[in-house]
Coordinates of C-alpha atoms in Angstrom, one line a residue:
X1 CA -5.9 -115.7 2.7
X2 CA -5.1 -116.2 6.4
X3 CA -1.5 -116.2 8.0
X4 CA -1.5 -119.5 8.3
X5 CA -2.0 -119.9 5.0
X6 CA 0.4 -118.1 3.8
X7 CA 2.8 -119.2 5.8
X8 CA 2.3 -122.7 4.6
X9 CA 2.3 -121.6 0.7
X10 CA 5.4 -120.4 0.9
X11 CA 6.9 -124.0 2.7
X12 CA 6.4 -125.2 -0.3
X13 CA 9.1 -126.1 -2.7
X14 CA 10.5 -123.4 -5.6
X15 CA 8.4 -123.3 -9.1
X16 CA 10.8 -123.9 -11.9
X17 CA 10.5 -120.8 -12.7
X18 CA 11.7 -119.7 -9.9
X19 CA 14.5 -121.8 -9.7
X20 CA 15.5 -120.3 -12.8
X21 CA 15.7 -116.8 -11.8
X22 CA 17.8 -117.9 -8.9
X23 CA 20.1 -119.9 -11.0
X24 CA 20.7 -117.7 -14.4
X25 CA 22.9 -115.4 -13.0
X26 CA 25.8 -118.2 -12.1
X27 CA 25.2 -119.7 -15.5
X28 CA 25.3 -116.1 -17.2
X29 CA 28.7 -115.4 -15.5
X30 CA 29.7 -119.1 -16.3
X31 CA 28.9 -118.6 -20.1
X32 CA 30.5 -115.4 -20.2
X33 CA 33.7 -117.0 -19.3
X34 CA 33.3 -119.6 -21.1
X35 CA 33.4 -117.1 -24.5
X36 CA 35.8 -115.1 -22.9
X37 CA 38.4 -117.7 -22.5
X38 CA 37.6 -119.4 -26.1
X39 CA 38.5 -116.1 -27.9
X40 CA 41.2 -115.3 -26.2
X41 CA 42.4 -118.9 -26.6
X42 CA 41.7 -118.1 -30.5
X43 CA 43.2 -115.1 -30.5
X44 CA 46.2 -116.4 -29.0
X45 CA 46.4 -119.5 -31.0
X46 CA 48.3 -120.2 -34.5
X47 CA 52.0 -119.1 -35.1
X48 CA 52.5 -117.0 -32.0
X49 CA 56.2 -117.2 -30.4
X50 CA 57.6 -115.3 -27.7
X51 CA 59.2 -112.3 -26.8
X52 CA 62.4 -111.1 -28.8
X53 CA 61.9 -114.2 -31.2
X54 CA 62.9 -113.1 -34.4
X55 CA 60.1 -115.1 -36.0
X56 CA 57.8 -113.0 -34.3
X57 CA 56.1 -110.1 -36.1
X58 CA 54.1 -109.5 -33.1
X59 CA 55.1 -105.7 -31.8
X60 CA 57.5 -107.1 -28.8
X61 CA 58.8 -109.8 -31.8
X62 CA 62.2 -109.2 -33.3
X63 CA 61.6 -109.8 -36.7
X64 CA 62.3 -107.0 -37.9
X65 CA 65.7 -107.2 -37.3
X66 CA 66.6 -110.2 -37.7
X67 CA 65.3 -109.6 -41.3
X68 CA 67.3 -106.5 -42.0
X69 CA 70.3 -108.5 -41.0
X70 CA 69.8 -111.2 -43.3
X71 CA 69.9 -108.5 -46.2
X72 CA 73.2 -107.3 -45.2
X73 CA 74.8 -110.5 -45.5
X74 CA 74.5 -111.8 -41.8
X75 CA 73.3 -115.2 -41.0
X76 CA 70.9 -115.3 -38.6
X77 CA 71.0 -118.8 -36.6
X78 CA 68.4 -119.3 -33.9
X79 CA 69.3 -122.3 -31.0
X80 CA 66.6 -123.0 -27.9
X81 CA 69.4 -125.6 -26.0
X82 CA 73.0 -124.3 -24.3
X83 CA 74.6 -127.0 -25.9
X84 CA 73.8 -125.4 -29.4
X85 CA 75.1 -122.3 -28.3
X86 CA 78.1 -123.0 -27.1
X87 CA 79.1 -124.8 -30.0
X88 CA 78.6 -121.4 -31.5
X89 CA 80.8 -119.6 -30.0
X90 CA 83.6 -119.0 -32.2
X91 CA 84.9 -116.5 -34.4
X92 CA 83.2 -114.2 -36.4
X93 CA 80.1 -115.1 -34.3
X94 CA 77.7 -113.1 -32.2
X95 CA 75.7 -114.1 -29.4
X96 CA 72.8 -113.1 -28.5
X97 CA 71.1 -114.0 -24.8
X98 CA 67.7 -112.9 -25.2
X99 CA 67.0 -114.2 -21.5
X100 CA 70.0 -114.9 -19.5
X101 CA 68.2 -114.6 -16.1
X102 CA 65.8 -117.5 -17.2
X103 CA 69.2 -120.2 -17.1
X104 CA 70.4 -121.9 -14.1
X105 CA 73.5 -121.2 -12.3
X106 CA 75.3 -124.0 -13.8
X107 CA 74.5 -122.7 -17.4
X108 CA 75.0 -119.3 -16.5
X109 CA 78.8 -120.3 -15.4
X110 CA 78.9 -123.0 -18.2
X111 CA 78.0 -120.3 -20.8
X112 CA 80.4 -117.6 -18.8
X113 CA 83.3 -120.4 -19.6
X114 CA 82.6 -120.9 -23.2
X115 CA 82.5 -117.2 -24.1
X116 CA 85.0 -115.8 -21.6
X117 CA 88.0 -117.1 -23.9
X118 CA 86.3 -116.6 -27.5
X119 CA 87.0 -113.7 -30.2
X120 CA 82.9 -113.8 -30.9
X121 CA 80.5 -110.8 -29.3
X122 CA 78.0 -111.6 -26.4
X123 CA 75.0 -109.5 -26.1
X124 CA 73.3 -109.8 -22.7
X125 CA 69.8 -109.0 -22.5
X126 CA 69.0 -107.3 -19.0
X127 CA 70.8 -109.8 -16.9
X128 CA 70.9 -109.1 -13.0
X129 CA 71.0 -110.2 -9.4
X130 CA 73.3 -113.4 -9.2
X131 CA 72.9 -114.0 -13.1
X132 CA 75.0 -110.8 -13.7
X133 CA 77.3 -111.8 -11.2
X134 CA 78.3 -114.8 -13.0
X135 CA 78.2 -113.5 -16.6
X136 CA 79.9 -110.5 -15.7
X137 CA 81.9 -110.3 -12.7
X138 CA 82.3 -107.0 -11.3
X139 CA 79.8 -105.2 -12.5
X140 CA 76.7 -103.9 -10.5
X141 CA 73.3 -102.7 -11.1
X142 CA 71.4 -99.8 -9.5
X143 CA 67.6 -99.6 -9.3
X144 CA 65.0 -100.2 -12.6
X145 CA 63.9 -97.0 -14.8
X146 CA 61.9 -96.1 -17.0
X147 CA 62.2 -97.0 -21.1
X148 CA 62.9 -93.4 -22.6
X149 CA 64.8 -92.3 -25.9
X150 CA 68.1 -91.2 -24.7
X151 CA 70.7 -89.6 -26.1
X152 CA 74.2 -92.1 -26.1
X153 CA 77.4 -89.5 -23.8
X154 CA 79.8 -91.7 -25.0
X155 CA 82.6 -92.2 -27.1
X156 CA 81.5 -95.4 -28.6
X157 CA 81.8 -95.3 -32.4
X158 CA 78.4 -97.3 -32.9
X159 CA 76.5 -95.2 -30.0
X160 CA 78.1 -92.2 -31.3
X161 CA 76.5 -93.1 -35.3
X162 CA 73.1 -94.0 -33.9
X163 CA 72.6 -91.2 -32.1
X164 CA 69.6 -91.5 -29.2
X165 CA 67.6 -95.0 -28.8
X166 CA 65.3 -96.3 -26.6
X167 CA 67.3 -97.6 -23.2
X168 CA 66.6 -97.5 -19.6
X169 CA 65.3 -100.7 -17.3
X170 CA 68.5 -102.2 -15.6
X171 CA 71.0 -99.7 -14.6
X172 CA 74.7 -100.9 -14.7
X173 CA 78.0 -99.7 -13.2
X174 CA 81.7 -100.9 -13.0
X175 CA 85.2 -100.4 -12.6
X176 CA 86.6 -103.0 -14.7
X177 CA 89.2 -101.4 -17.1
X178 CA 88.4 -100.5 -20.6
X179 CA 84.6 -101.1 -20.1
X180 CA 82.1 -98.1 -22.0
X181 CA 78.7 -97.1 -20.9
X182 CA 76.6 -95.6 -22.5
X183 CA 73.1 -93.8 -22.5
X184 CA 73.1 -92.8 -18.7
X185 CA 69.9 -92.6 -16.3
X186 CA 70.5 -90.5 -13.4
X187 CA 74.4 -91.2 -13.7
X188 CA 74.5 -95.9 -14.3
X189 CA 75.0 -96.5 -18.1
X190 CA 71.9 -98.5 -19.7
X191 CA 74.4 -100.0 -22.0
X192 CA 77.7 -101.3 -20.9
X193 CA 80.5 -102.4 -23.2
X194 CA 83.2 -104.8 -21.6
X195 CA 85.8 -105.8 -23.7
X196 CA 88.3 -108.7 -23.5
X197 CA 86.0 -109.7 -20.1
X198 CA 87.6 -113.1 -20.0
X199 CA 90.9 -114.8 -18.7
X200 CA 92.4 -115.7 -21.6
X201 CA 93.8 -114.7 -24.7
X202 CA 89.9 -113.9 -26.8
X203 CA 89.5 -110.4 -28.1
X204 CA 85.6 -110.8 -27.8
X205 CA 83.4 -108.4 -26.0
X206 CA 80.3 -108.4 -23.5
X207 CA 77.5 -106.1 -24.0
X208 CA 74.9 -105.3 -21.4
X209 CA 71.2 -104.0 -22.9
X210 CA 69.4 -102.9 -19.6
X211 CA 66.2 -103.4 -21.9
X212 CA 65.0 -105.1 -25.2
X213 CA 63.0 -102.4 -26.4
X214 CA 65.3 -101.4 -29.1
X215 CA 65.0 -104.9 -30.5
X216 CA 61.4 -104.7 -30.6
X217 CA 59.4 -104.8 -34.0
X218 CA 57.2 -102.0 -32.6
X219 CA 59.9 -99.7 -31.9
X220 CA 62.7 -100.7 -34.6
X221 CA 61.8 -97.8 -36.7
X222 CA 61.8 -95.0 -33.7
X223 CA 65.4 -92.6 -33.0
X224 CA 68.1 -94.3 -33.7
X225 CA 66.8 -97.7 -32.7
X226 CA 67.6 -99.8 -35.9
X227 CA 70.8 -98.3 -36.1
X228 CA 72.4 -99.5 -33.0
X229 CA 70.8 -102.8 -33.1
X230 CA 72.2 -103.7 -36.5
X231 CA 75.9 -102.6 -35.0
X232 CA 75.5 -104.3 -32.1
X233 CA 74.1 -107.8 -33.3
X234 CA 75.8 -107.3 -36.7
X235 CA 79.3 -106.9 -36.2
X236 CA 80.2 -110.2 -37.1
X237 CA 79.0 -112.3 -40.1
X238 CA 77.0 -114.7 -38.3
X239 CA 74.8 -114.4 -35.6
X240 CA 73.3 -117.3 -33.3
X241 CA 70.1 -116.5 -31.4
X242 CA 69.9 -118.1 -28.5
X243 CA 66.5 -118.6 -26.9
X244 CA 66.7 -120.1 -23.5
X245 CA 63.7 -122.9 -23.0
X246 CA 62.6 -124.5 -19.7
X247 CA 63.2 -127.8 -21.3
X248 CA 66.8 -127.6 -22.3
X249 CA 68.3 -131.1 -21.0
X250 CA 71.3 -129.0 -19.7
X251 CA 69.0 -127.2 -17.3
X252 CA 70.1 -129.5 -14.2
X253 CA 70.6 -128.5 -10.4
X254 CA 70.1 -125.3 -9.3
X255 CA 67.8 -122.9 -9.0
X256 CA 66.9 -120.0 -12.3
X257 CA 69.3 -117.6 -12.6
X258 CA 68.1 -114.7 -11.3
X259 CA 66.6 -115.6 -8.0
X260 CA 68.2 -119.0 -7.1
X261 CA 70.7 -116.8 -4.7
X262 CA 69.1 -114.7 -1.7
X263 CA 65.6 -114.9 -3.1
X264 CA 66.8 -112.2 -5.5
X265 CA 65.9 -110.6 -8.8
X266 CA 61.9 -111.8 -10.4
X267 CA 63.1 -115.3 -11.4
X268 CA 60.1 -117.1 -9.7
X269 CA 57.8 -114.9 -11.9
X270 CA 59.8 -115.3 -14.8
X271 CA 59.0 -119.4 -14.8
X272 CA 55.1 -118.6 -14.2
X273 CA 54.0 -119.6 -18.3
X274 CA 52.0 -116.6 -19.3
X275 CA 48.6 -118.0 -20.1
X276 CA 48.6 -118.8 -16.4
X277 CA 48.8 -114.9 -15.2
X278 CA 46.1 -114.3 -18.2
X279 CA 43.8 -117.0 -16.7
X280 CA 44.3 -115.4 -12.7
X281 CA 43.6 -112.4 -13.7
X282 CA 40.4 -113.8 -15.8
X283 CA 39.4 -115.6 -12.5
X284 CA 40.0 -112.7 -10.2
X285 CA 37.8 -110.5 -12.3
X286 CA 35.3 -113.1 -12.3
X287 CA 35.5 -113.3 -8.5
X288 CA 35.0 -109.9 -8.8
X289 CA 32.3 -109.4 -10.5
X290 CA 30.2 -112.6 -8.3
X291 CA 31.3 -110.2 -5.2
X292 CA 29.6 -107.6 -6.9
X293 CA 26.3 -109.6 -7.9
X294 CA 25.7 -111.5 -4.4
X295 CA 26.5 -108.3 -2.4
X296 CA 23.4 -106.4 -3.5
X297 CA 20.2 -107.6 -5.0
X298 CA 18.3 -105.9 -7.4
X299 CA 15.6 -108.4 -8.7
X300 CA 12.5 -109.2 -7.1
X301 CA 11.8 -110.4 -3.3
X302 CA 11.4 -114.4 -3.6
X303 CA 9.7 -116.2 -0.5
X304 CA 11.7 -118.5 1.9
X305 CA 10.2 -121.1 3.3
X306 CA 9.9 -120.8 7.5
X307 CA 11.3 -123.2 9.7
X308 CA 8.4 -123.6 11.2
X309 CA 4.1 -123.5 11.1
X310 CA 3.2 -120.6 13.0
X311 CA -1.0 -120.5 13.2
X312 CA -2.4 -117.5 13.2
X313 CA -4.4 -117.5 16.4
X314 CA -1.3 -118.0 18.1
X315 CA 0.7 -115.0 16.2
X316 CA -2.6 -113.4 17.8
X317 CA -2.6 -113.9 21.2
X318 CA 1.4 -113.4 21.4
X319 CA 0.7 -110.1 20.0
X320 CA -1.8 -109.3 22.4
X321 CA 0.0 -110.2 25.6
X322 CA 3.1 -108.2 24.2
X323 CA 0.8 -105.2 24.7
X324 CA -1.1 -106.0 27.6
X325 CA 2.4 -106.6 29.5
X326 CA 3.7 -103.3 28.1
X327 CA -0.1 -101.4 28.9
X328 CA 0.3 -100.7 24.9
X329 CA -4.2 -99.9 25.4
X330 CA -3.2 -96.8 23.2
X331 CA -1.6 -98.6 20.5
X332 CA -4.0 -101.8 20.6
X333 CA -7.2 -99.5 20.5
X334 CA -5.4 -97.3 17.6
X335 CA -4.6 -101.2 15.6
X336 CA -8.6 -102.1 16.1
X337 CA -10.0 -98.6 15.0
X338 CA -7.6 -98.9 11.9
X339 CA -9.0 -101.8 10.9
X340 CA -12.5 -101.4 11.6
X341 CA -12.7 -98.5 9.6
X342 CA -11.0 -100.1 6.7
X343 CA -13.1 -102.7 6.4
X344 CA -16.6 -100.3 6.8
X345 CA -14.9 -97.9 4.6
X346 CA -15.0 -100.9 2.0
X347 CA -18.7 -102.1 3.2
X348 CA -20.2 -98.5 2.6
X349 CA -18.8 -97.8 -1.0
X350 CA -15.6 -95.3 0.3
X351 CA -12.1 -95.6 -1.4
X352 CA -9.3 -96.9 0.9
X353 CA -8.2 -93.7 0.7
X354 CA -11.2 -92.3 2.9
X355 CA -11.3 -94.6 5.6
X356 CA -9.1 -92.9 7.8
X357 CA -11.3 -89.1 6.7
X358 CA -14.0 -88.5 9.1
X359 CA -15.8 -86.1 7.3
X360 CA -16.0 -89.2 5.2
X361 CA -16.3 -92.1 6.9
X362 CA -19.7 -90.8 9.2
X363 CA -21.9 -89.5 6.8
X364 CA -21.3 -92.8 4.8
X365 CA -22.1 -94.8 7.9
X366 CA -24.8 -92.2 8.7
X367 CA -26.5 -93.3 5.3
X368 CA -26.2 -96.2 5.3
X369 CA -27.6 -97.0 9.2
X370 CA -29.8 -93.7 9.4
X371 CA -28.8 -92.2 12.0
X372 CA -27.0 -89.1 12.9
X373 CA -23.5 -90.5 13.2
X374 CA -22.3 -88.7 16.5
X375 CA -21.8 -92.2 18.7
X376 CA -20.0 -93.5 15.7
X377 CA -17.3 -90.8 15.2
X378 CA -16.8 -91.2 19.0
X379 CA -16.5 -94.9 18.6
X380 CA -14.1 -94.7 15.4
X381 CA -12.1 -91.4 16.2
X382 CA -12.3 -90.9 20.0
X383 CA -9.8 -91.2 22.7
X384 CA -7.6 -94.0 23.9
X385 CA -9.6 -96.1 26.7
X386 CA -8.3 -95.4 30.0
X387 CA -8.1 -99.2 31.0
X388 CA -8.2 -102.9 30.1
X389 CA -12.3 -103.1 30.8
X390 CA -12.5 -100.0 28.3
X391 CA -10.4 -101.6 25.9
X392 CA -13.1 -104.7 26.0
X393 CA -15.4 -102.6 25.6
X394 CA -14.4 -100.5 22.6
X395 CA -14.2 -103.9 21.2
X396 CA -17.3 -105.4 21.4
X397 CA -18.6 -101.9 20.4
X398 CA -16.6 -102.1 16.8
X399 CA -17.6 -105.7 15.8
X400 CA -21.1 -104.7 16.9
X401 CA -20.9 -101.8 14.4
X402 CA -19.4 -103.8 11.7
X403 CA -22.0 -106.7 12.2
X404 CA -24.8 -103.8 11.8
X405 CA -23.4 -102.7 9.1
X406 CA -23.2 -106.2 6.9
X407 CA -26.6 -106.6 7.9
X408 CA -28.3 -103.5 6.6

């Protein structure tokens, strides 16, 4: 097949088959995304709640201990709205804030109002930034650590009888009067106790968790976990749950909790739903893995078609005045050998192997013209013409040969 040819084969429009090969690779990935997303959607799906719901039996659940509660006699009430809790709030009641940086500034103080002046307990789970501000004035945090088992340095009768649990996260410190910490990390209690925290006449307390962890179904049975949690939430005969939901009618005005107030604390990640932080990290690792696919190819070459028709007597003759510009006579007299001696090589019976072999190449042609060979190794083998006449000459000399040749 000439150039030209070949050149206009491969103008013409993809095969379907191999559009396909171009095109199964985005539909693989697609697929596999597909399945991905359905199972986890699956796995996901039926009867899951949240974190610290004590419906949950999921490992960062809570219902655990919710359910030992019930069996010692303590009510367990669980509210998603702020009015529901603070209609709580009274005595022989605990409540219990799973997520207190999730409310607004007017709940936070709303909530602050109804609890400041009540006998009832308030547990606090890892409030800070403007949120702790507001539920617990005065007090101040220090930097996140880590969740260890600690052992409780305090005099606190129900830290003292559980011995050492599973604390760290927020840090918290304060110089309010009567106030406990306990569990220390690198000197700020993990748990702080403030009692009578509000301006009137309530003997109720404030307890600050720095972390949830001892509330957890997965770690309920480790160190003294269980033991502190059933002091802490029950102390009092009934407990109300309160859940904090993003469509609580009270949340109006104001920014969440936690971040609505300097830009501090994580409250804009806190309102990202977390099927949406699933899915970006699904679609960054798909984006990923397409980076990885396009930047290197590992299947077969697959022709483009060419702007243009290029004939090949033209490709020819550009060629040629490339090297007569450059005096390439070497190089051009070194292409036409080549090629004459591949194509006798194939005339008198040698391998492609041989044509470039004159002890070879010469006898064959030898043979096969009858003579003794000695012009035609000087013709095939011998040195580069010393200028453009020569280079004529040499090849006239070569299609001569290969015209004899075919013809004998």
């Amino acid at each position: 097949m000439t150039a030209a040819a070949e050149v206009s084969a491969t103008s013409q429009s993809l095969t379907p088959h191999q559009t396909w090969l171009r095109v199964r690779g985005p539909l693989l990935a697609v697929l596999v995304i597909v399945i991905a997303g359905v199972a986890f959607a699956a796995i996901r799906s039926g009867g899951q709640y949240g974190r610290l719901d004590p419906r949950s039996a999921d490992p960062h659940g809570s219902r655990a201990v919710a359910e030992l509660l019930e069996d010692r006699g303590v009510s367990v009430e669980i509210v998603t709205t702020l009015d529901e809790a603070a209609a709580e709030t009274g005595s022989g009641t605990t409540l219990l804030v799973t997520s207190p940086n999730m409310l607004t500034a007017q709940q936070q103080r709303r909530l602050r109002t109804a609890t400041a002046d009540s006998p009832n307990r308030t547990v606090l789970i890892a409030p800070d930034g403007s949120s702790l501000s507001r539920l617990a004035p005065g007090v101040r945090t220090g930097s996140q650590g880590a969740v260890n088992a600690r052992r409780q340095l305090c005099e606190l009768p129900m830290a003292r009888r559980a011995g050492s649990v599973h604390l760290g996260g927020i840090r918290y410190t304060t110089a309010a009067p009567g106030a406990t910490g306990c569990y220390p990390d690198r000197g700020l209690s993990t748990l702080l106790v403030l009692p009578g925290t509000g301006t009137g006449t309530g003997t109720g307390d404030s307890v600050l968790l720095g972390s949830p962890d001892l509330l957890q179904n997965d770690r309920l049975d480790q160190q003294g976990n269980a033991s502190l949690a059933l002091q802490l939430l029950g102390s009092r005969p009934h407990l109300v749950w309160y859940l904090p939901s993003f469509d609580d009618p009270s949340a109006t005005g104001g920014g969440r909790g936690s971040g609505d107030e300097a830009g501090e604390g994580s409250g804009f990640i806190s309102l990202i739903p977390q099927g949406w932080i699933w899915g970006t990290l699904q679609l960054a690792l798909a984006a990923v893995l397409a980076a990885v696919w396009r930047g290197r190819r590992l299947g077969p070459l697959i022709t483009e078609r060419l702007p243009v028709v290029i004939r090949a007597s033209e490709s020819t003759e550009g060629r040629a005045r490339l090297y007569r510009r450059t005096n390439a006579r070497e190089h051009a007299a070194a292409v036409l050998r080549s090629a004459a001696r591949s194509r006798l090589s194939t005339l008198v019976g040698l391998p492609s192997r041989d044509a470039d072999s004159p002890e070879a190449l010469i006898p064959a042609l030898a043979a096969r013209l009858g003579t003794t060979g000695t012009s035609h190794s000087s013709l095939l083998f011998g040195p580069a013409p010393a200028d453009d006449a020569a280079l004529v000459l040499l090849t006239n000399q070569l299609d001569a040969l290969e015209r004899e040749v075919r013809a004998s």
